[in-house]
JSON list of C-alpha atoms in Angstrom, two decimals:
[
{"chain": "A", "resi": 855, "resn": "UNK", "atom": "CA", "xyz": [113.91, 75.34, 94.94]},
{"chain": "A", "resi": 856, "resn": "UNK", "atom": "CA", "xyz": [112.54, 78.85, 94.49]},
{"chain": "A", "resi": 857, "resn": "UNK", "atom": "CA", "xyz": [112.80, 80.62, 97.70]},
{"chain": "A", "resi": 858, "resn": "UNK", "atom": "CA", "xyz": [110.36, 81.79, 99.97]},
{"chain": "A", "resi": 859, "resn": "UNK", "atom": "CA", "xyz": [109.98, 85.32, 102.04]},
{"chain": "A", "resi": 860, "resn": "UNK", "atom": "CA", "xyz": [107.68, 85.39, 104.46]},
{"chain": "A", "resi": 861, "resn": "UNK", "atom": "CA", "xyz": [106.90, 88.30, 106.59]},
{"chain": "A", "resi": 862, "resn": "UNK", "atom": "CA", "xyz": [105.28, 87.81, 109.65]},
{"chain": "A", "resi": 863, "resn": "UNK", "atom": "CA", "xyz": [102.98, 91.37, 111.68]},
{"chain": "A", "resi": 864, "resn": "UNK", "atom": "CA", "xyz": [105.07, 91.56, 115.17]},
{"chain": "A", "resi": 865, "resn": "UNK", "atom": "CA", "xyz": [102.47, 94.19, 116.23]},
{"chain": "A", "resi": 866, "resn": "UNK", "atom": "CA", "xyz": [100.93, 93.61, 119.77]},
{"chain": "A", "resi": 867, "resn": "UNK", "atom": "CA", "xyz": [97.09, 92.01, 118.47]},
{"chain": "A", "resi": 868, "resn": "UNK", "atom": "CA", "xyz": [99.19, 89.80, 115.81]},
{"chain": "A", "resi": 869, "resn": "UNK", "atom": "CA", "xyz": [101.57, 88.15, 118.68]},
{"chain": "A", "resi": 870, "resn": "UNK", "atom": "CA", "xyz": [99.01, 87.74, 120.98]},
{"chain": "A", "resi": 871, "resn": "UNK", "atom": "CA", "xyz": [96.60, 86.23, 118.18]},
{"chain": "A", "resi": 872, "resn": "UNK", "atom": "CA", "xyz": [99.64, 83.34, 117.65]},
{"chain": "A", "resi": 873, "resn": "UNK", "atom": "CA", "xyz": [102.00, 85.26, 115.45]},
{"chain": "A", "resi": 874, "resn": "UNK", "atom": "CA", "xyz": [104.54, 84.16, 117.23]},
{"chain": "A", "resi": 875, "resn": "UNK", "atom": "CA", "xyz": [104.06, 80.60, 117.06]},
{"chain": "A", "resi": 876, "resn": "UNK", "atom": "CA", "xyz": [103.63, 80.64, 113.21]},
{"chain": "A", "resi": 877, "resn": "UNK", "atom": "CA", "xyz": [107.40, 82.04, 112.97]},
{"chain": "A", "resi": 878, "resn": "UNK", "atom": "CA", "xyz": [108.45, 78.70, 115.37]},
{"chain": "A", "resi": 879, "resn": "UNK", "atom": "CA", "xyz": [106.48, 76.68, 112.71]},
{"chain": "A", "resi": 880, "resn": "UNK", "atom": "CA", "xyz": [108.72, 77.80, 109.53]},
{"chain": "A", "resi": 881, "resn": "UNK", "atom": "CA", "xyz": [112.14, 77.96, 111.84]},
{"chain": "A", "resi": 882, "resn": "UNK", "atom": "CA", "xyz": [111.08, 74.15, 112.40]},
{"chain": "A", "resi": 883, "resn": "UNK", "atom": "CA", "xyz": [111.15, 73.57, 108.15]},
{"chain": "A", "resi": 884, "resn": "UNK", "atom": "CA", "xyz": [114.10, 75.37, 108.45]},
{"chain": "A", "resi": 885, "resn": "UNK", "atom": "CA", "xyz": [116.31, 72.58, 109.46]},
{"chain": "A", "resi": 886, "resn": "UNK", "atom": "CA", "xyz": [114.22, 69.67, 107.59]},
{"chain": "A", "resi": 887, "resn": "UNK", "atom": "CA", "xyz": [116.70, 67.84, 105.16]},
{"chain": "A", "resi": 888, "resn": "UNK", "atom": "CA", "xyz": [116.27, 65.56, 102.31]},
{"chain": "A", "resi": 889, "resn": "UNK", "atom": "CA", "xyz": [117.76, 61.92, 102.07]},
{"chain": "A", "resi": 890, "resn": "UNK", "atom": "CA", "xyz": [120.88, 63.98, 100.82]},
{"chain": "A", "resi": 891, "resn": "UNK", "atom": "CA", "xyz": [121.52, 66.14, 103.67]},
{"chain": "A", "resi": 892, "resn": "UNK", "atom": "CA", "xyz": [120.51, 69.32, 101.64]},
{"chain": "A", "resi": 893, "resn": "UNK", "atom": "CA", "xyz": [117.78, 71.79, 103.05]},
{"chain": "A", "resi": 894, "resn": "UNK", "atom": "CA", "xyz": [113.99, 71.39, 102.09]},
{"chain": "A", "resi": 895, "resn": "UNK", "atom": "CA", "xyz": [113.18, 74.79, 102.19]},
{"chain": "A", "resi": 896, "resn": "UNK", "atom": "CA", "xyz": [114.69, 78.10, 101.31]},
{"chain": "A", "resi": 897, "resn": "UNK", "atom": "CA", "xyz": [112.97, 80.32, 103.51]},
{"chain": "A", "resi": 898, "resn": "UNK", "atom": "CA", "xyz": [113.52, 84.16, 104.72]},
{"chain": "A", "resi": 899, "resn": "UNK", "atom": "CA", "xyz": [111.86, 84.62, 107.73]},
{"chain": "A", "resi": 900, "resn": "UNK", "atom": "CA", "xyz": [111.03, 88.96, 108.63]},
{"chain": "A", "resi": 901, "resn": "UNK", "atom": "CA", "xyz": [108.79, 90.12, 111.60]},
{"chain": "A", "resi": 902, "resn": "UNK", "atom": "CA", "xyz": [107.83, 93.16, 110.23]},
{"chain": "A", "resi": 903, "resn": "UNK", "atom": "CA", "xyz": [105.84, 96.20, 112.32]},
{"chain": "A", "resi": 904, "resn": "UNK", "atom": "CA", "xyz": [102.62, 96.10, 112.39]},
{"chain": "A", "resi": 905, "resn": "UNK", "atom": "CA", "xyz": [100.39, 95.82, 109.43]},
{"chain": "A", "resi": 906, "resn": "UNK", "atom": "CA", "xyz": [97.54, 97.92, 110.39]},
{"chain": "A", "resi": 907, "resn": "UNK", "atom": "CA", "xyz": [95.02, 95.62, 109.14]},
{"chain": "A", "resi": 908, "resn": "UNK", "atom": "CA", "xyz": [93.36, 94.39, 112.36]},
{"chain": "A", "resi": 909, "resn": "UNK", "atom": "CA", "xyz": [92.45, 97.98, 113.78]},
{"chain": "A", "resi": 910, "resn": "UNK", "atom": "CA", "xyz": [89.39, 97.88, 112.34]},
{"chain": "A", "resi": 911, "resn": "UNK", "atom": "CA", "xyz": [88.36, 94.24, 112.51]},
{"chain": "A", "resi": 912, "resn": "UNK", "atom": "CA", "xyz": [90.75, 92.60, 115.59]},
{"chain": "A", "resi": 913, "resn": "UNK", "atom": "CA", "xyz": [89.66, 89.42, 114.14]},
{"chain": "A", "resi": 914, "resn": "UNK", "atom": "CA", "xyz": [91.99, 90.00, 111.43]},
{"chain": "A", "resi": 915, "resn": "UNK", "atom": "CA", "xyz": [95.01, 89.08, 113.05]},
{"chain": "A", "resi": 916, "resn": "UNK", "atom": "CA", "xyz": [97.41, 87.71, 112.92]},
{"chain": "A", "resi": 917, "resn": "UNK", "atom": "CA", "xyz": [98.56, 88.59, 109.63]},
{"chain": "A", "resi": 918, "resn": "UNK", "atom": "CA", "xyz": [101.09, 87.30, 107.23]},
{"chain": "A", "resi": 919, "resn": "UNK", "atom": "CA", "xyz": [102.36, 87.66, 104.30]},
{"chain": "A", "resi": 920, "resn": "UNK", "atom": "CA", "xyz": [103.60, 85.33, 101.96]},
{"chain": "A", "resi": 921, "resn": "UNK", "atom": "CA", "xyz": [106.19, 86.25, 98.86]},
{"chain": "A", "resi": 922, "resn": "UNK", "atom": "CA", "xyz": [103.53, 89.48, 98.70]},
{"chain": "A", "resi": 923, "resn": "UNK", "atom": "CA", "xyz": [100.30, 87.11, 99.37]},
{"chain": "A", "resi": 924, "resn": "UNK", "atom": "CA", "xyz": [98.83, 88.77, 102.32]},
{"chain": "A", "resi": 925, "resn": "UNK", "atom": "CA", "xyz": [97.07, 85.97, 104.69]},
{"chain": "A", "resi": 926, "resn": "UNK", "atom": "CA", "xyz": [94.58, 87.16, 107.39]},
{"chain": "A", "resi": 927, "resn": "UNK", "atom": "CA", "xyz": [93.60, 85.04, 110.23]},
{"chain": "A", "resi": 928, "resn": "UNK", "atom": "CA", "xyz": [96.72, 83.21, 109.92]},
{"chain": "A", "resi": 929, "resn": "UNK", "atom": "CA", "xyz": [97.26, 80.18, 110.96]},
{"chain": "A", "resi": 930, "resn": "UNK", "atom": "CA", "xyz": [100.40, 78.10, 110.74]},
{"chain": "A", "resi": 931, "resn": "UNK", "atom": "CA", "xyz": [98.61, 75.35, 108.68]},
{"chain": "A", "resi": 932, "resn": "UNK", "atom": "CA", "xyz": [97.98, 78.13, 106.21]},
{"chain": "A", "resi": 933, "resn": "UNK", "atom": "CA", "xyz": [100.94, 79.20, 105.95]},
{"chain": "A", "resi": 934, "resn": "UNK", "atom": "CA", "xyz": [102.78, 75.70, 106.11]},
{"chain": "A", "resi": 935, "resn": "UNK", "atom": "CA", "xyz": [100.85, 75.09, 103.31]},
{"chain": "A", "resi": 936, "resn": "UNK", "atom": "CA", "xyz": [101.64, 78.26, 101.01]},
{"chain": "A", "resi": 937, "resn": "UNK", "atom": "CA", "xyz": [105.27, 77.64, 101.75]},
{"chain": "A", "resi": 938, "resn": "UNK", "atom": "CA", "xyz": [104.90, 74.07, 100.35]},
{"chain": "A", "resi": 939, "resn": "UNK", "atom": "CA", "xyz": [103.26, 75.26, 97.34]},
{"chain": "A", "resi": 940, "resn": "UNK", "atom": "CA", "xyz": [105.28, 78.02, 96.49]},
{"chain": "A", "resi": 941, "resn": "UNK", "atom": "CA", "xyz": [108.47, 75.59, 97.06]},
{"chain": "A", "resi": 942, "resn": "UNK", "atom": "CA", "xyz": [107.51, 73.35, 94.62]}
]
């Protein structure tokens, strides 16, 4: 199981925009087990400072970034679903 770092903007336009939320998401994989009681996911979860990305364009946020894969507009399907790629 290759792990998985995600970093997640804490910045004020990011949490607002759902950031937040998206963190609950992954802390729910967190404790999903297989049929042998071992964890599904090896994930790192960091709220980092803000990104900067959405001064320009607020419709940017939230932003997150995924083993180095920056994801704008985040939402936690996106990101649920890079995790379950880069897992594999």
């Amino acid at each position: 199981m290759k792990k998985v770092i995600v970093e997640v903007c804490a910045g004020t336009r990011c949490t607002i925009s759902g950031s937040m939320d998206i963190v609950a998401n992954i802390e729910n994989l967190l404790s999903t087990y297989d049929e042998e009681g071992k964890p599904m996911y090896d994930i790192e979860v960091r709220n980092v400072p803000c990104q900067h990305d959405c001064e320009k364009d607020g419709s940017l946020a939230p932003v997150v970034i995924v083993n180095g894969e920056k994801i704008v507009c985040a939402s936690s399907d996106q990101v649920m679903n890079r995790i379950s790629e880069l897992r594999d």
